[in-house]
mmCIF file of C-alpha atoms in Angstrom:
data_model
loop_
_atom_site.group_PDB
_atom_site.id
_atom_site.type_symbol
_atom_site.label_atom_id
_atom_site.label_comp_id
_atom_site.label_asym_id
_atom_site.label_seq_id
_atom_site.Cartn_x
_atom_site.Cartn_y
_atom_site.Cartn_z
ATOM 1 C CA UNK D 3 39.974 -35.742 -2.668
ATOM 2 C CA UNK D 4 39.506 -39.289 -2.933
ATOM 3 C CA UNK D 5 39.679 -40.156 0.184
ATOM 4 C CA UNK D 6 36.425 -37.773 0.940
ATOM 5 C CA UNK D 7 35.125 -39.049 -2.255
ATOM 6 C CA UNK D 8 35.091 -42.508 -0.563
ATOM 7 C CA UNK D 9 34.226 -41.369 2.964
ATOM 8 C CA UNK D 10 30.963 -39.309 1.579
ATOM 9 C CA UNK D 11 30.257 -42.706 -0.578
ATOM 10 C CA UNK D 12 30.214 -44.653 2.658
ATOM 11 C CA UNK D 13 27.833 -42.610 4.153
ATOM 12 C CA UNK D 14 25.276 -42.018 1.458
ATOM 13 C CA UNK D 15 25.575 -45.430 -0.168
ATOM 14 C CA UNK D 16 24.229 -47.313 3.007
ATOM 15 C CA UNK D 17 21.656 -44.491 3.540
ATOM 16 C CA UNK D 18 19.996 -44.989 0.116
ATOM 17 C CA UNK D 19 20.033 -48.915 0.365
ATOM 18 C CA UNK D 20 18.198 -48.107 3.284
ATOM 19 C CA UNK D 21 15.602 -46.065 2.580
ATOM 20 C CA UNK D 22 15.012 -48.318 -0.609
ATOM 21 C CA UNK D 23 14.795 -51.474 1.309
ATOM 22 C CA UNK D 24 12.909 -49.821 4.552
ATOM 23 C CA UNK D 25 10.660 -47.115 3.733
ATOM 24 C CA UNK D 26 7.086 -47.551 1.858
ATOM 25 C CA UNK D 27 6.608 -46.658 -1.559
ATOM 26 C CA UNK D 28 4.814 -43.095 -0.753
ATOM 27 C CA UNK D 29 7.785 -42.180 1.857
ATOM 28 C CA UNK D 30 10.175 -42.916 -0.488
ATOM 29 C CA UNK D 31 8.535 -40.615 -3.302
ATOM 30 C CA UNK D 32 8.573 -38.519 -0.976
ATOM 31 C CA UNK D 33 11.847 -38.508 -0.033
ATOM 32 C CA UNK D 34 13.294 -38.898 -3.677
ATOM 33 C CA UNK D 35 11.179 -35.847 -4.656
ATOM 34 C CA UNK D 36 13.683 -33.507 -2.376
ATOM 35 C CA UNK D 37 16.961 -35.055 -3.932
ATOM 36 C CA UNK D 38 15.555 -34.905 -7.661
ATOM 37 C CA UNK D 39 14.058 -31.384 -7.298
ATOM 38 C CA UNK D 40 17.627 -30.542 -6.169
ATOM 39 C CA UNK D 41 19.665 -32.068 -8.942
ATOM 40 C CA UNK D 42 16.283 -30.294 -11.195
ATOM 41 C CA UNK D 43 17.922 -26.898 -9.336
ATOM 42 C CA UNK D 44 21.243 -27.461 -10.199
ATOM 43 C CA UNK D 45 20.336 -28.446 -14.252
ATOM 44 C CA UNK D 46 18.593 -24.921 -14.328
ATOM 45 C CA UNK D 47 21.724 -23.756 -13.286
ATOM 46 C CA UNK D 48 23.399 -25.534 -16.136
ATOM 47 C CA UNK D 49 20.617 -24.038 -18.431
ATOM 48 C CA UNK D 50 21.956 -20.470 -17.665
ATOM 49 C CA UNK D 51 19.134 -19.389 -15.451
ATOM 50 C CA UNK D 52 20.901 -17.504 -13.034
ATOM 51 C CA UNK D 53 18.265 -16.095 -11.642
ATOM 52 C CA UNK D 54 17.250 -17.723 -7.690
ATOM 53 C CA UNK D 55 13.547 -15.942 -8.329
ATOM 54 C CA UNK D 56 13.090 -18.037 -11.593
ATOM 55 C CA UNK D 57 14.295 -21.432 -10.656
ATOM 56 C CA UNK D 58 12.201 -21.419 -7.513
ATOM 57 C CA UNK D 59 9.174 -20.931 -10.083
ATOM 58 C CA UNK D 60 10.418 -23.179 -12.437
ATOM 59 C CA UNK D 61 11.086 -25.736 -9.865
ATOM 60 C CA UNK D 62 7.470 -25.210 -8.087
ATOM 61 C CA UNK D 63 5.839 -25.759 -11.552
ATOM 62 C CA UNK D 64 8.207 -29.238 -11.607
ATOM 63 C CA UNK D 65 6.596 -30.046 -8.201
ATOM 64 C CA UNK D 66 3.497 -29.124 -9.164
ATOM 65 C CA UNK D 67 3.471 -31.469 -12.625
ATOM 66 C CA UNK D 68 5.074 -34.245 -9.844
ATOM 67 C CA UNK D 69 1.891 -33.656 -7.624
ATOM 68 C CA UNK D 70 -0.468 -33.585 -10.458
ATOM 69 C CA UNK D 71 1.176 -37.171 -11.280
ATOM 70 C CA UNK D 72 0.364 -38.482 -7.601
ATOM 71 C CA UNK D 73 -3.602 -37.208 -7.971
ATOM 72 C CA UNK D 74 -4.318 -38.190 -11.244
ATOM 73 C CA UNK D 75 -2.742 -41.586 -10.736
ATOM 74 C CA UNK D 76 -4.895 -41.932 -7.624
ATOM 75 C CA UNK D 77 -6.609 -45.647 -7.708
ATOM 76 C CA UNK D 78 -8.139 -48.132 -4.992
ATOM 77 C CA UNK D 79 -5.721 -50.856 -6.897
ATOM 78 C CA UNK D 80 -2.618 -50.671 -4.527
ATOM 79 C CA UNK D 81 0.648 -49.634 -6.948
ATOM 80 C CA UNK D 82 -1.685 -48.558 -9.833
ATOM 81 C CA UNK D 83 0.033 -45.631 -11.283
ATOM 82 C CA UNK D 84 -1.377 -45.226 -14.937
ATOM 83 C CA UNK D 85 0.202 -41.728 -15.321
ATOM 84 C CA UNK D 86 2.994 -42.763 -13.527
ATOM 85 C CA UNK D 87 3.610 -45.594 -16.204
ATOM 86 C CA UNK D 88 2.939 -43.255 -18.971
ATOM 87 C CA UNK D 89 5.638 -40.807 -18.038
ATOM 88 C CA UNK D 90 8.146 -43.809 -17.754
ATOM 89 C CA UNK D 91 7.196 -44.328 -21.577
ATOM 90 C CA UNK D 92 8.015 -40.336 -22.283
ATOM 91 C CA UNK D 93 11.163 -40.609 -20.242
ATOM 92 C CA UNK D 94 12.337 -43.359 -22.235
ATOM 93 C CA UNK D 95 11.642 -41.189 -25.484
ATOM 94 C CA UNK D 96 13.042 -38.573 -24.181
ATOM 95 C CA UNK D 97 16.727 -40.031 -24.181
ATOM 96 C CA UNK D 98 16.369 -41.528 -27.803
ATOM 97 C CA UNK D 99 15.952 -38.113 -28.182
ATOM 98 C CA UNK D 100 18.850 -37.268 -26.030
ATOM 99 C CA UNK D 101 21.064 -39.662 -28.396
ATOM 100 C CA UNK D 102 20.962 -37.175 -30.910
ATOM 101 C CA UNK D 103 21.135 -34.696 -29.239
ATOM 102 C CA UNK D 104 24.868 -36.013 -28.000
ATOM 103 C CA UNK D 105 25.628 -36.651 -31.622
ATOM 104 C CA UNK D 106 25.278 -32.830 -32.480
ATOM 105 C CA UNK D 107 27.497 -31.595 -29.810
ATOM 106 C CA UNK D 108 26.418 -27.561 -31.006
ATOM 107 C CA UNK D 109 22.827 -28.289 -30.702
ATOM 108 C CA UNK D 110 21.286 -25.700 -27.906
ATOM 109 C CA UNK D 111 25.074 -24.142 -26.690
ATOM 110 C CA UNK D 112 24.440 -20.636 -27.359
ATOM 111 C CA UNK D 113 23.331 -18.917 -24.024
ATOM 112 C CA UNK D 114 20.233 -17.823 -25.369
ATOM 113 C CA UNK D 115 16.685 -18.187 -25.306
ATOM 114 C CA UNK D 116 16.075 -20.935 -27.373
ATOM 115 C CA UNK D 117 18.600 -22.920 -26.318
ATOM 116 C CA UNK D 118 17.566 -21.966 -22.567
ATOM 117 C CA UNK D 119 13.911 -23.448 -23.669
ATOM 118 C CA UNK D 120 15.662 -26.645 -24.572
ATOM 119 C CA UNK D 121 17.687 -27.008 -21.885
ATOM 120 C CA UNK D 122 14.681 -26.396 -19.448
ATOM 121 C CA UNK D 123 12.128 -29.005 -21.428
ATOM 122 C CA UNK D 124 15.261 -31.541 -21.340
ATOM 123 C CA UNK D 125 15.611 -31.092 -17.432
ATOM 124 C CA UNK D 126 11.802 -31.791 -17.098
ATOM 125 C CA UNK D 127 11.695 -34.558 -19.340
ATOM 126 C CA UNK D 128 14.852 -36.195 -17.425
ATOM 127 C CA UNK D 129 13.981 -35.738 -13.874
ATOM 128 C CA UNK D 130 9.729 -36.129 -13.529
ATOM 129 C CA UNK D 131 9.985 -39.643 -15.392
ATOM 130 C CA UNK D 132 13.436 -40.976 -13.094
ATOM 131 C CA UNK D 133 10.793 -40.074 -10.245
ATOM 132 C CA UNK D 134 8.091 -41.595 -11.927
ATOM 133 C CA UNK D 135 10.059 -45.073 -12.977
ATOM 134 C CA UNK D 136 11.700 -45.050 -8.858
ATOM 135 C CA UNK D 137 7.931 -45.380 -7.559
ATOM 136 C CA UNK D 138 6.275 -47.809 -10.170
ATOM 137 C CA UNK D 139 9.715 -50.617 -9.540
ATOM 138 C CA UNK D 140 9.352 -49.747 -5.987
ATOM 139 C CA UNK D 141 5.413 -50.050 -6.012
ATOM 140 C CA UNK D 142 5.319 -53.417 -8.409
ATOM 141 C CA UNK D 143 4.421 -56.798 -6.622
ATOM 142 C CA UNK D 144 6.706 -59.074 -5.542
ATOM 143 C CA UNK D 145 10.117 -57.591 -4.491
ATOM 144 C CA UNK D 146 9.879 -53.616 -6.402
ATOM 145 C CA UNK D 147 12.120 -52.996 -3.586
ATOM 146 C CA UNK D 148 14.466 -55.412 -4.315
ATOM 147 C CA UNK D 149 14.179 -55.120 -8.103
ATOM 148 C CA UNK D 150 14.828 -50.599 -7.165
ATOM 149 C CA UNK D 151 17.410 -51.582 -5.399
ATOM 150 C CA UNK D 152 19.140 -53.778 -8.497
ATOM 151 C CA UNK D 153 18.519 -51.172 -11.000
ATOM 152 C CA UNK D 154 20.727 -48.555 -8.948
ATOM 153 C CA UNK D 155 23.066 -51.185 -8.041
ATOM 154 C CA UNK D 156 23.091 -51.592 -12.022
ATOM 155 C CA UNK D 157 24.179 -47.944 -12.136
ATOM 156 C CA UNK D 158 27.114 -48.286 -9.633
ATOM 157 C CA UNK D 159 28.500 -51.323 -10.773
ATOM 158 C CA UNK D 160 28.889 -49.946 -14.402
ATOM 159 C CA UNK D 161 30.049 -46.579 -13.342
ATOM 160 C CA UNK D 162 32.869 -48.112 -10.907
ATOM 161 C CA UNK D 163 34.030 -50.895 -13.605
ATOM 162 C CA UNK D 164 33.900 -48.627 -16.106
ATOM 163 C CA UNK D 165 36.411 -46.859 -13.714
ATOM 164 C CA UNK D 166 38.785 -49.386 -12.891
ATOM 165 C CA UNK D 167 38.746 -50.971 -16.827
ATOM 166 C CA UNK D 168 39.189 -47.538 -18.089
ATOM 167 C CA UNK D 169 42.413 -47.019 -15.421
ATOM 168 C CA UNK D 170 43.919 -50.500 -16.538
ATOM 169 C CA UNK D 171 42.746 -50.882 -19.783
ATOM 170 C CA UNK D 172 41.744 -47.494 -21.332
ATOM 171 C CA UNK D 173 43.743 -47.184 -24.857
ATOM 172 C CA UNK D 174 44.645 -50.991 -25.508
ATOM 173 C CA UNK D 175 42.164 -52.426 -27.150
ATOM 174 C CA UNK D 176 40.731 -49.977 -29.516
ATOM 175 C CA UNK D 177 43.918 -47.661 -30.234
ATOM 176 C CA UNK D 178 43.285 -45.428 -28.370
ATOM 177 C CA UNK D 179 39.538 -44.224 -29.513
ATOM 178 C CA UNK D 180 37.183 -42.265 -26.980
ATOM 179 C CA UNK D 181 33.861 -43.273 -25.997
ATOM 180 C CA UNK D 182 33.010 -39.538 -26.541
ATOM 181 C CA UNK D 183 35.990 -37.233 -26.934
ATOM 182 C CA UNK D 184 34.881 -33.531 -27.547
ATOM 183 C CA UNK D 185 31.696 -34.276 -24.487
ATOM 184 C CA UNK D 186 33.991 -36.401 -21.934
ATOM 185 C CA UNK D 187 37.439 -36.627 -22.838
ATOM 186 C CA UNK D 188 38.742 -39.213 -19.997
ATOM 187 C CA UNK D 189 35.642 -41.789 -21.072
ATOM 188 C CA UNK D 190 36.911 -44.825 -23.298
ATOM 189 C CA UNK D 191 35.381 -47.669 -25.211
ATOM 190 C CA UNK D 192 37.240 -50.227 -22.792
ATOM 191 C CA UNK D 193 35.973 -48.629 -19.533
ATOM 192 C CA UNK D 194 32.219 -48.907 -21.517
ATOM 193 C CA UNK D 195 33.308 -52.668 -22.038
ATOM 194 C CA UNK D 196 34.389 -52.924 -18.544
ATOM 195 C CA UNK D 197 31.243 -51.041 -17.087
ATOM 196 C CA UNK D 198 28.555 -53.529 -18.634
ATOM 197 C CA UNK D 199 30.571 -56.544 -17.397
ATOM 198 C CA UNK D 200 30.758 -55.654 -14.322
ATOM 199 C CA UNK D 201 26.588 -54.765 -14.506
ATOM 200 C CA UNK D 202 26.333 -58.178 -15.533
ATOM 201 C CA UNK D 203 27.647 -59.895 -13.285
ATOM 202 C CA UNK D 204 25.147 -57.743 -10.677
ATOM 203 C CA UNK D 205 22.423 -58.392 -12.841
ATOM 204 C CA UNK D 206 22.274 -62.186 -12.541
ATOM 205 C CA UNK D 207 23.436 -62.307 -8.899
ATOM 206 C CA UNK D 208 20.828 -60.019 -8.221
ATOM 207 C CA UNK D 209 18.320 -61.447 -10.117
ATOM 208 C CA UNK D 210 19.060 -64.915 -8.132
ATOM 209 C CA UNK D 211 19.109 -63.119 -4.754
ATOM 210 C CA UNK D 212 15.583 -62.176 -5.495
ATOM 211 C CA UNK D 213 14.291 -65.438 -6.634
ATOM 212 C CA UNK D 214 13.840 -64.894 -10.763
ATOM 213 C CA UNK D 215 13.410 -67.870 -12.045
ATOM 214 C CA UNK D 216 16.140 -69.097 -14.313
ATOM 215 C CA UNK D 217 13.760 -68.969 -17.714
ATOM 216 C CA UNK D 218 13.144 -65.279 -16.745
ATOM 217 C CA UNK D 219 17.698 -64.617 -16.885
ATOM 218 C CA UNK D 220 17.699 -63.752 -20.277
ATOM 219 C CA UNK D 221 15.381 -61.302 -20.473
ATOM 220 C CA UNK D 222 16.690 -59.571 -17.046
ATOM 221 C CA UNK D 223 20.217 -59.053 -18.686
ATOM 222 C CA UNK D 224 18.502 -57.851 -21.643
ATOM 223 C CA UNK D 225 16.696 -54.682 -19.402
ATOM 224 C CA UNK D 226 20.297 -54.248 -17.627
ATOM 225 C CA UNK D 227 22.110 -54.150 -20.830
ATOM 226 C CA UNK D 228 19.838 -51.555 -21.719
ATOM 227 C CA UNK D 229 19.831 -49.763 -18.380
ATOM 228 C CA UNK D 230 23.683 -49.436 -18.170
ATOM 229 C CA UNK D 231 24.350 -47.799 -21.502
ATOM 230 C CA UNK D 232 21.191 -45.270 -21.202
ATOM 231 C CA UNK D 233 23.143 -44.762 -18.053
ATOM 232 C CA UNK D 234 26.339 -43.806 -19.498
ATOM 233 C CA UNK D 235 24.135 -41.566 -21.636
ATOM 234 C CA UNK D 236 22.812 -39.498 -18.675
ATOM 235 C CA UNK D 237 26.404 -38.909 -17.686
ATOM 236 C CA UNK D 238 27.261 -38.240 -20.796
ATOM 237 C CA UNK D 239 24.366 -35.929 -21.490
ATOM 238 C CA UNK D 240 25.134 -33.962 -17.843
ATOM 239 C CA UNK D 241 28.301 -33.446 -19.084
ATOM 240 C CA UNK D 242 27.580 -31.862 -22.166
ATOM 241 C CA UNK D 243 25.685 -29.458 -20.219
ATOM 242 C CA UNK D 244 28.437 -28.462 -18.025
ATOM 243 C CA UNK D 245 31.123 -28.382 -20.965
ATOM 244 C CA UNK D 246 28.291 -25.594 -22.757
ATOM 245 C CA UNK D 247 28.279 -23.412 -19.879
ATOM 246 C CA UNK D 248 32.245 -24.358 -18.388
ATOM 247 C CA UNK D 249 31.522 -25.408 -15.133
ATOM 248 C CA UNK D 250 33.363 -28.615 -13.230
ATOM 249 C CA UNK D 251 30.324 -29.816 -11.435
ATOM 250 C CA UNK D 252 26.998 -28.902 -11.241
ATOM 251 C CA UNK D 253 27.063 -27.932 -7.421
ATOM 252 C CA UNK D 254 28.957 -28.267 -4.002
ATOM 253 C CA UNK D 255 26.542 -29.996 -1.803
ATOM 254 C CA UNK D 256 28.320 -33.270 -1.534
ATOM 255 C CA UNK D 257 32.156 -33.607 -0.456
ATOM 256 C CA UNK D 258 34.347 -34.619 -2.963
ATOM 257 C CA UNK D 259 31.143 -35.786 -5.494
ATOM 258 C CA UNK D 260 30.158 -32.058 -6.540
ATOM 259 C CA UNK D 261 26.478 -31.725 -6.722
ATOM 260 C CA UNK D 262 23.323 -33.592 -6.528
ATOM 261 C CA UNK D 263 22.967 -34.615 -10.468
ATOM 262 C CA UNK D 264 26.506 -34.787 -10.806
ATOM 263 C CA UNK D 265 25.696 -38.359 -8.585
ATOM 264 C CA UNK D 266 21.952 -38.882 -9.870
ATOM 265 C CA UNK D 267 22.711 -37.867 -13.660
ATOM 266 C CA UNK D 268 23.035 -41.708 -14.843
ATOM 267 C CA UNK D 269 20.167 -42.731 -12.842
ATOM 268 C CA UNK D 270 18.154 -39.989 -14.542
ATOM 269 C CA UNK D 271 18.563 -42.001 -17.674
ATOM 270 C CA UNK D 272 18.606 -45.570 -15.791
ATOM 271 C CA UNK D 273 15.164 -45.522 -14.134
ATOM 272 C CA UNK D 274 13.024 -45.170 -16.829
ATOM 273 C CA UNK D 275 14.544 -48.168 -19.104
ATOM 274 C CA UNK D 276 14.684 -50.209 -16.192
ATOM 275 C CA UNK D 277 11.394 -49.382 -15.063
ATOM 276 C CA UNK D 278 9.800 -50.124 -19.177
ATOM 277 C CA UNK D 279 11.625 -53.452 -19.757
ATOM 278 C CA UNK D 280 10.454 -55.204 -16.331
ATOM 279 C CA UNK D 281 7.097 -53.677 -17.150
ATOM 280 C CA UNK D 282 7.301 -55.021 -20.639
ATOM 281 C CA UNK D 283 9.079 -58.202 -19.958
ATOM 282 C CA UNK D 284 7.242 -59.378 -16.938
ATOM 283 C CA UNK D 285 9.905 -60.448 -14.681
#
């Protein structure tokens, strides 16, 4: 298994770099729009509709709001995206929300309607704003490319330190308390530690790389600081949906990773944050 794991990381790893690095900002929408509306397929999944009929029309109504997004943004200011930045705001909102919604781990588990409603609203308000907050970093002048590219390099870093820390450190330095036992068992407080380090360290080489100057440092670790543990969130969150309805992963697609949002669920959370603090801080 981890040896697939590794050779399906190889291959989609290099593939995303370059489409972030390569394509133009619409292409890439475009292209991002397939991948989220999948992982969007797979939550509904998670949200017990079962039903192939309904989550093709909820999904169309999700690519509908996402094209709705794209015309009413429309401007003759290149990278203008008013409603674009406004549903980065939302997103953000959304997982405050989300917090407490971890803290009450019985909140919307029942398979029934209401909770259904819940889980539906949550997979809107998680995937339309990731996709909004990909094409406003990608769109913004100089380097949104670049500063894209950092953000999901952000994600990876923490998730593979917080990997590695949690294999060689995980129990040591807290006695043995979980970063959230009763939603993700194997996740520790050293592995979080580890995770954020590592991010770190990305965020200022990164930041160098793409010419922030040095005054600017502070506030770029701030925003990956940030990033990273609204990151750990989305896992967290994804998680909590697939411990309600007892499923593994949320799909099969990809060899050895499960589905599409089991590999996009911390960038869900990620984008948005990211996309807010350069916005707010400037850099």
């Amino acid at each position: 298994m981890t040896k697939t794991r590794i050779l399906a990381a190889l291959v989609m790893a290099p593939a995303v770099i370059a489409a972030v690095l390569l394509l133009p900002t619409g292409w890439l929408m475009l292209l991002s729009a397939v991948v989220f509306l999948a992982a969007l397929w797979e939550w509904l999944r998670l949200a017990d509709v079962e039903d192939a009929l309904s989550r093709t029309i909820l999904l169309a109504c999700n690519l509908a709001l996402m094209v709705a997004l794209v015309w009413g943004s429309r401007s003759p200011h290149a990278g203008a995206l008013p409603l674009f930045q406004l549903a980065v705001v939302l997103g953000v909102v959304w997982w405050l929300l989300a917090l407490l919604w971890l803290r009450h781990y019985d909140f919307a588990s029942r398979h029934d309607g209401n909770a259904r409603v819940f889980k539906l609203a949550a997979g809107t308000a998680a995937v339309v704003p990731a996709w909004c907050a990909l094409a406003v970093i990608h769109s913004s002048e100089p380097h949104g490319h670049r500063w894209l590219l950092l953000a999901l390099l952000l994600v990876w870093a923490a998730d593979s330190g917080a990997y590695f820390a949690g294999r060689k450190f995980g129990g040591r330095w807290f006695a043995g308390r979980k970063l959230a036992p009763r939603i993700s068992p194997n996740k520790t407080l050293e592995g979080l530690i580890g995770g954020v380090a590592l991010a770190m360290l990305v965020a200022v080489v990164g930041a160098l790389v793409i010419g922030t100057p040095a005054a600017q440092l502070p506030a770029v670790i701030l925003v990956a600081i940030f990033t990273v543990l609204f990151s750990v969130a989305g896992d967290l969150f994804e998680s909590l949906l697939k411990r309600h309805v007892g499923m593994k992963d949320s799909g099969h697609l990809i060899p050895g990773h499960g589905g599409v949002l089991d590999r996009i669920d911390s960038v869900l959370a990620a984008l948005p944050v990211f996309a807010l603090g350069k916005i707010w801080l400037g850099f």
